[in-house]
Short mmCIF file of C-alpha atoms in Angstrom, two decimals:
data_model
loop_
_atom_site.label_atom_id
_atom_site.label_comp_id
_atom_site.label_asym_id
_atom_site.label_seq_id
_atom_site.Cartn_x
_atom_site.Cartn_y
_atom_site.Cartn_z
CA MET A 20 -15.38 262.23 43.06
CA LEU A 21 -16.06 265.01 45.52
CA ARG A 22 -17.45 268.39 44.58
CA LYS A 23 -15.97 271.23 46.55
CA ASN A 24 -17.22 274.81 46.05
CA GLY A 25 -17.55 274.51 42.28
CA ASN A 26 -14.43 272.47 41.68
CA ILE A 27 -14.05 268.71 41.59
CA TYR A 28 -10.97 267.53 43.39
CA LEU A 29 -10.00 264.07 42.30
CA ILE A 30 -9.38 261.57 45.07
CA LEU A 31 -5.77 260.40 44.78
CA PHE A 32 -5.59 256.72 45.60
CA VAL A 33 -2.84 255.61 47.94
CA LEU A 34 -1.51 252.23 46.92
CA ILE A 35 -0.18 250.85 50.18
CA CYS A 36 2.14 247.90 50.02
CA GLY A 37 2.04 245.20 52.69
CA LEU A 38 3.32 245.78 56.18
CA SER A 39 6.75 244.57 57.14
CA ALA A 40 8.64 243.75 60.28
CA HIS A 41 10.33 247.10 60.94
CA SER A 42 8.59 247.50 64.30
CA GLN A 43 6.16 249.87 62.67
CA VAL A 44 2.46 249.51 61.98
CA LEU A 45 0.18 251.38 59.61
CA ARG A 46 -3.33 252.42 60.57
CA LYS A 47 -5.84 254.22 58.37
CA ARG A 48 -9.13 255.96 59.06
CA THR A 49 -11.62 257.63 56.70
CA THR A 50 -13.95 260.38 57.83
CA LEU A 51 -15.93 263.36 56.52
CA LEU A 52 -14.48 266.76 57.33
CA MET A 53 -14.57 270.21 55.72
CA GLY A 54 -17.40 269.08 53.48
CA GLY A 55 -15.41 266.21 51.97
CA ARG A 56 -13.62 262.95 52.54
CA PHE A 57 -10.39 262.69 54.53
CA ASP A 58 -8.22 259.56 54.48
CA ILE A 59 -5.67 259.61 57.30
CA SER A 60 -2.83 257.07 57.37
CA ILE A 61 -0.30 257.04 60.22
CA VAL A 62 2.76 254.83 60.70
CA ALA A 63 3.76 254.37 64.36
CA LYS A 64 5.45 251.94 66.72
CA ASP A 65 2.16 250.26 67.64
CA SER A 66 -1.53 250.33 66.78
CA LEU A 67 -2.58 252.32 69.83
CA THR A 68 -0.09 255.12 69.11
CA ALA A 69 -1.18 255.24 65.48
CA GLU A 70 -4.88 255.41 66.34
CA GLU A 71 -4.32 258.09 69.01
CA ASN A 72 -2.49 260.26 66.51
CA ILE A 73 -5.18 259.80 63.88
CA THR A 74 -7.65 261.08 66.47
CA GLU A 75 -5.41 264.11 67.06
CA VAL A 76 -5.28 264.80 63.32
CA ILE A 77 -9.08 264.69 63.11
CA ALA A 78 -9.33 267.09 66.05
CA GLU A 79 -6.94 269.53 64.36
CA ILE A 80 -8.82 269.43 61.04
CA THR A 81 -12.07 269.99 62.91
CA ARG A 82 -10.54 273.02 64.66
CA ILE A 83 -9.50 274.49 61.30
CA GLU A 84 -12.90 273.74 59.80
CA ASN A 85 -14.62 275.62 62.61
CA LEU A 86 -12.45 278.66 61.81
CA ILE A 87 -12.60 278.86 58.02
CA SER A 88 -15.57 276.90 56.66
CA ASP A 89 -17.91 279.38 54.98
CA TRP A 90 -20.75 276.82 55.16
CA LYS A 91 -20.59 276.79 58.97
CA SER A 92 -22.56 279.80 60.20
CA THR A 93 -20.51 280.05 63.40
CA SER A 94 -17.07 280.20 61.74
CA GLN A 95 -15.01 283.38 61.62
CA VAL A 96 -15.11 283.37 57.82
CA SER A 97 -18.92 283.20 57.90
CA GLU A 98 -18.96 286.17 60.28
CA VAL A 99 -16.80 288.10 57.81
CA ASN A 100 -19.22 287.21 54.99
CA GLN A 101 -22.29 288.11 57.05
CA ASN A 102 -20.84 291.57 57.64
CA ALA A 103 -19.87 292.29 54.04
CA GLY A 104 -20.47 295.96 53.28
CA ILE A 105 -21.21 296.61 56.97
CA LYS A 106 -18.07 296.45 59.11
CA PRO A 107 -14.64 294.84 59.50
CA ILE A 108 -14.46 291.65 61.55
CA LYS A 109 -11.59 290.77 63.85
CA VAL A 110 -10.30 287.25 63.19
CA ASP A 111 -7.61 284.97 64.59
CA ARG A 112 -4.16 285.57 63.16
CA GLU A 113 -4.34 282.17 61.49
CA VAL A 114 -7.44 283.16 59.51
CA PHE A 115 -5.95 286.56 58.68
CA GLU A 116 -2.72 285.07 57.33
CA LEU A 117 -4.56 282.43 55.30
CA THR A 118 -6.62 285.23 53.73
CA GLN A 119 -3.43 287.17 53.00
CA LYS A 120 -1.98 284.18 51.16
CA ALA A 121 -5.21 283.68 49.22
CA ILE A 122 -5.16 287.31 48.08
CA LYS A 123 -1.54 286.93 46.93
CA PHE A 124 -2.62 283.97 44.81
CA SER A 125 -5.48 286.05 43.44
CA GLU A 126 -3.00 288.81 42.49
CA LEU A 127 -0.54 286.39 40.86
CA THR A 128 -3.28 284.97 38.63
CA ASN A 129 -4.94 288.34 37.89
CA GLY A 130 -8.16 286.97 39.33
CA GLY A 131 -8.02 283.57 37.62
CA PHE A 132 -7.95 282.35 41.20
CA ASP A 133 -10.07 284.53 43.48
CA VAL A 134 -10.72 283.89 47.16
CA SER A 135 -14.02 285.82 46.81
CA PHE A 136 -15.37 283.36 44.22
CA ALA A 137 -17.85 282.14 46.86
CA ALA A 138 -20.09 285.09 45.92
CA MET A 139 -20.51 283.87 42.34
CA ASP A 140 -24.08 283.21 41.18
CA ARG A 141 -24.51 279.57 40.11
CA ILE A 142 -26.14 280.18 36.74
CA TRP A 143 -24.43 277.26 35.01
CA LYS A 144 -26.11 273.89 35.60
CA PHE A 145 -24.32 270.61 35.05
CA ASP A 146 -27.09 268.23 36.03
CA GLY A 147 -28.48 267.81 32.51
CA SER A 148 -31.09 270.54 32.88
CA MET A 149 -29.36 273.19 30.75
CA THR A 150 -30.61 273.43 27.16
CA GLU A 151 -28.83 276.62 26.17
CA MET A 152 -26.01 278.82 27.35
CA PRO A 153 -26.75 281.62 29.81
CA SER A 154 -26.85 285.04 28.19
CA ALA A 155 -23.76 287.23 28.17
CA GLU A 156 -25.61 289.66 30.44
CA ALA A 157 -26.44 286.93 32.97
CA ILE A 158 -22.83 285.69 32.94
CA LYS A 159 -21.50 289.19 33.54
CA LYS A 160 -23.95 289.74 36.39
CA SER A 161 -23.02 286.42 38.02
CA VAL A 162 -19.56 287.69 38.97
CA GLU A 163 -20.51 291.23 40.05
CA LYS A 164 -19.71 290.53 43.71
CA VAL A 165 -16.49 288.65 42.94
CA GLY A 166 -13.32 290.71 43.28
CA TYR A 167 -10.38 290.21 45.62
CA LYS A 168 -9.46 293.90 45.31
CA ASN A 169 -12.53 294.70 47.40
CA ILE A 170 -11.13 292.79 50.40
CA ILE A 171 -9.63 295.16 52.97
CA LEU A 172 -7.14 293.74 55.46
CA ASP A 173 -5.93 295.53 58.58
CA SER A 174 -2.83 293.77 59.84
CA VAL A 175 -2.61 295.81 63.05
CA GLN A 176 -6.20 295.08 64.09
CA SER A 177 -6.27 291.65 62.42
CA THR A 178 -9.55 292.47 60.67
CA ILE A 179 -11.09 291.53 57.32
CA PHE A 180 -13.62 293.78 55.60
CA LEU A 181 -15.51 292.97 52.41
CA LYS A 182 -16.44 296.30 50.81
CA LEU A 183 -19.54 295.16 48.91
CA LYS A 184 -22.73 293.77 50.36
CA GLY A 185 -23.18 290.21 49.13
CA MET A 186 -19.45 289.54 48.87
CA LYS A 187 -18.13 286.29 50.28
CA ILE A 188 -14.75 284.68 50.75
CA GLY A 189 -14.24 280.93 50.76
CA PHE A 190 -11.34 278.54 51.18
CA GLY A 191 -12.64 275.61 49.18
CA ALA A 192 -9.58 275.80 46.92
CA LEU A 193 -7.02 276.10 49.72
CA GLY A 194 -8.53 274.86 52.97
CA GLU A 195 -8.01 271.11 52.70
CA GLY A 196 -4.41 271.55 51.58
CA TYR A 197 -3.78 273.95 54.43
CA ALA A 198 -5.25 271.46 56.92
CA THR A 199 -3.23 268.52 55.61
CA ASP A 200 -0.01 270.54 55.80
CA LYS A 201 -0.73 271.70 59.34
CA CYS A 202 -1.40 268.14 60.46
CA ARG A 203 1.76 266.81 58.81
CA THR A 204 3.81 269.44 60.67
CA MET A 205 2.07 268.55 63.92
CA MET A 206 2.81 264.84 63.49
CA LEU A 207 6.46 265.44 62.60
CA GLU A 208 6.87 267.61 65.70
CA LYS A 209 5.48 264.72 67.76
CA GLY A 210 7.99 262.30 66.30
CA ILE A 211 5.60 260.47 63.98
CA LYS A 212 7.96 259.74 61.12
CA ALA A 213 5.59 258.64 58.36
CA GLY A 214 2.04 259.08 57.15
CA ILE A 215 -0.36 260.47 54.57
CA ILE A 216 -3.20 262.92 55.08
CA ASN A 217 -5.47 263.07 52.04
CA GLY A 218 -8.16 265.75 52.12
CA SER A 219 -10.46 265.32 49.12
CA GLY A 220 -7.46 264.82 46.86
CA ASP A 221 -5.14 267.33 48.55
CA MET A 222 -2.43 265.10 49.92
CA SER A 223 0.48 265.71 52.30
CA THR A 224 2.92 262.84 52.76
CA TRP A 225 6.03 262.24 54.83
CA GLY A 226 8.35 259.35 55.54
CA LYS A 227 7.99 255.89 54.05
CA GLN A 228 5.80 252.83 54.31
CA PRO A 229 6.59 250.31 57.08
CA ASN A 230 8.41 248.14 54.53
CA GLY A 231 10.81 251.00 53.75
CA GLU A 232 9.36 251.81 50.33
CA ASP A 233 8.08 255.18 49.17
CA TRP A 234 4.35 255.78 49.26
CA LYS A 235 2.79 255.01 45.89
CA ILE A 236 0.20 257.52 44.74
CA GLY A 237 -2.25 256.58 42.00
CA ILE A 238 -3.74 259.40 39.93
CA THR A 239 -7.15 258.96 38.33
CA ASN A 240 -7.40 258.70 34.53
CA PRO A 241 -9.67 261.62 33.51
CA PHE A 242 -11.06 259.68 30.55
CA LYS A 243 -11.55 256.41 32.44
CA PRO A 244 -12.24 257.36 36.08
CA GLU A 245 -12.38 253.74 37.17
CA LYS A 246 -8.72 253.34 36.14
CA LEU A 247 -5.45 254.99 37.13
CA LEU A 248 -3.61 257.36 34.84
CA THR A 249 -0.30 256.59 36.48
CA VAL A 250 1.35 255.67 39.78
CA VAL A 251 4.05 257.89 41.25
CA PRO A 252 6.35 257.44 44.28
CA LEU A 253 6.26 260.07 47.01
CA ASN A 254 7.86 260.22 50.46
CA GLN A 255 8.09 263.85 51.57
CA GLY A 256 5.85 266.23 49.74
CA ALA A 257 2.41 267.00 48.47
CA VAL A 258 0.26 266.25 45.45
CA THR A 259 -3.10 267.68 44.41
CA THR A 260 -5.31 267.18 41.37
CA SER A 261 -8.06 269.38 39.97
CA GLY A 262 -10.27 268.06 37.18
CA SER A 263 -13.20 269.12 35.05
CA TYR A 264 -14.26 266.03 33.15
CA GLU A 265 -17.02 264.72 35.41
CA LYS A 266 -19.32 267.72 35.06
CA PHE A 267 -19.68 269.57 31.77
CA VAL A 268 -22.11 270.65 29.07
CA VAL A 269 -21.72 270.80 25.29
CA PHE A 270 -23.12 273.63 23.17
CA ASN A 271 -22.47 273.90 19.43
CA GLY A 272 -19.87 271.17 19.67
CA LYS A 273 -17.85 272.96 22.37
CA ARG A 274 -17.32 271.45 25.81
CA TYR A 275 -17.79 273.70 28.86
CA SER A 276 -16.57 272.37 32.21
CA HIS A 277 -18.07 272.96 35.65
CA ILE A 278 -14.98 274.90 36.79
CA ILE A 279 -15.78 278.57 36.28
CA ASN A 280 -13.27 281.36 35.71
CA PRO A 281 -14.14 283.80 38.52
CA ALA A 282 -12.85 286.73 36.49
CA THR A 283 -15.20 286.14 33.56
CA GLY A 284 -18.02 283.88 34.74
CA TYR A 285 -17.37 281.47 31.86
CA PRO A 286 -16.44 277.79 32.29
CA VAL A 287 -12.83 276.86 31.65
CA THR A 288 -11.90 274.94 28.51
CA GLY A 289 -8.78 273.22 27.24
CA LEU A 290 -7.65 271.17 30.24
CA CYS A 291 -9.50 268.30 31.92
CA SER A 292 -6.95 267.48 34.63
CA VAL A 293 -4.05 269.21 36.38
CA THR A 294 -1.87 267.49 38.98
CA ILE A 295 0.68 269.47 40.99
CA PHE A 296 3.66 268.02 42.88
CA GLY A 297 5.58 270.00 45.46
CA PRO A 298 6.45 270.42 49.14
CA ASN A 299 3.21 272.07 50.29
CA ALA A 300 -0.39 270.92 49.66
CA GLU A 301 -1.92 274.36 50.25
CA THR A 302 0.21 275.92 47.52
CA ALA A 303 -0.22 272.89 45.26
CA ASN A 304 -3.99 273.13 45.69
CA GLY A 305 -4.02 276.79 44.71
CA LEU A 306 -1.83 276.05 41.72
CA SER A 307 -3.89 273.12 40.42
CA THR A 308 -7.05 275.23 40.56
CA SER A 309 -5.31 278.23 38.99
CA LEU A 310 -3.79 276.23 36.14
CA MET A 311 -7.19 274.76 35.28
CA VAL A 312 -8.51 278.31 34.91
CA LEU A 313 -5.48 279.86 33.21
CA GLY A 314 -4.95 277.06 30.71
CA GLN A 315 -1.79 275.46 29.38
CA LYS A 316 0.27 278.47 28.25
CA ASP A 317 -0.47 280.94 31.05
CA GLY A 318 -0.57 278.14 33.62
CA LEU A 319 2.97 277.02 32.80
CA LEU A 320 4.14 280.65 32.97
CA LEU A 321 2.61 280.95 36.45
CA LEU A 322 4.28 277.72 37.56
CA GLN A 323 7.70 279.18 36.69
CA LYS A 324 7.24 281.48 39.70
CA PHE A 325 7.08 278.37 41.91
CA PRO A 326 10.26 276.42 41.02
CA GLU A 327 9.70 273.82 43.76
CA TYR A 328 6.45 272.73 42.10
CA SER A 329 5.93 270.69 38.94
CA CYS A 330 2.82 269.72 37.04
CA LEU A 331 1.18 267.12 34.86
CA MET A 332 -1.61 268.43 32.60
CA ILE A 333 -4.08 266.48 30.49
CA THR A 334 -5.82 268.43 27.73
CA ASP A 335 -9.41 267.90 26.65
CA ASN A 336 -8.15 266.01 23.59
CA GLY A 337 -5.89 263.70 25.61
CA LYS A 338 -2.50 265.36 25.23
CA VAL A 339 -0.15 264.88 28.19
CA ILE A 340 1.90 267.95 29.14
CA LYS A 341 4.63 268.02 31.77
CA SER A 342 6.34 271.09 33.16
CA LYS A 343 10.05 271.39 32.36
CA ASN A 344 11.03 270.63 35.95
CA PHE A 345 8.92 267.46 36.15
CA ASN A 346 11.50 264.94 37.39
CA ILE A 347 9.64 261.85 38.57
CA LYS A 348 11.66 258.85 37.38
CA HIS A 349 10.22 255.87 35.52
CA PHE A 350 7.07 257.83 34.80
CA LYS A 351 4.47 256.14 32.60
CA VAL A 352 1.01 257.38 31.63
CA LYS A 353 -1.82 255.08 30.48
CA LEU A 354 -4.70 257.01 28.91
#
């Protein structure tokens, strides 16, 4: 499990079948980038080509990290945060457009997803030290600087301005998916016909395994993390999972997860795992986070606005819920 800016993104295991004699080889490398684990798998005509392209993928992710990581003091996003309430900051068009998309997500969810969540005070503790709930006053205060409506964008000047001192934006719920999508596009443009880029559970796939079979993606069982919930085939698309079951507290018999609703300051309840399938990992990432916050009913309503995406939800009491457009064949769940 990897914690990422208040959310736990489940690592999706790639079950890779044996290599075959189709003049293609598979190479895989694991590294730490963007504050988490990246597993990069490339299929190419020979080992050298595969390894060279993995190196290119790592370089591209590193470039993106240096632009948008709010924990790197030299990034453009950090400069925006450092100047909150002071002045607008000119950023690369790439950063500007990513912020635009994040604000659109924030609007669609009425703040259930909020790109300015990075300013939230961490008053909830999930390390066993909490003995009682924070007060309603403390919870309200914890989200005072959170509010996407206080982000001012100037498209002509390509600037971002945070109106309130202490505000921060962060891409922990979109950044890895964005990076994996960018790298997939880059590899396809180079003629690399198959691979998987898995950034802390945000996974972009394309093509097939060297033996001609689809990639097989194993999704973690939220009640038995050492086991798989199910295995699904994937060859051209994305899958992301957000989960809350690893970190939580219980007060008066009610379970409070470590994923906090940025609009209220309270932990989300009801769902312990949401997996999204679709063409784009960045969008899937935003949706999996948003559905965790919005819950089953409102989450499924939001998903209807994204017809290319489907979901698998697991409730806190073990109920399995699939969106109406969920169409993976031969699907079996083992809780």
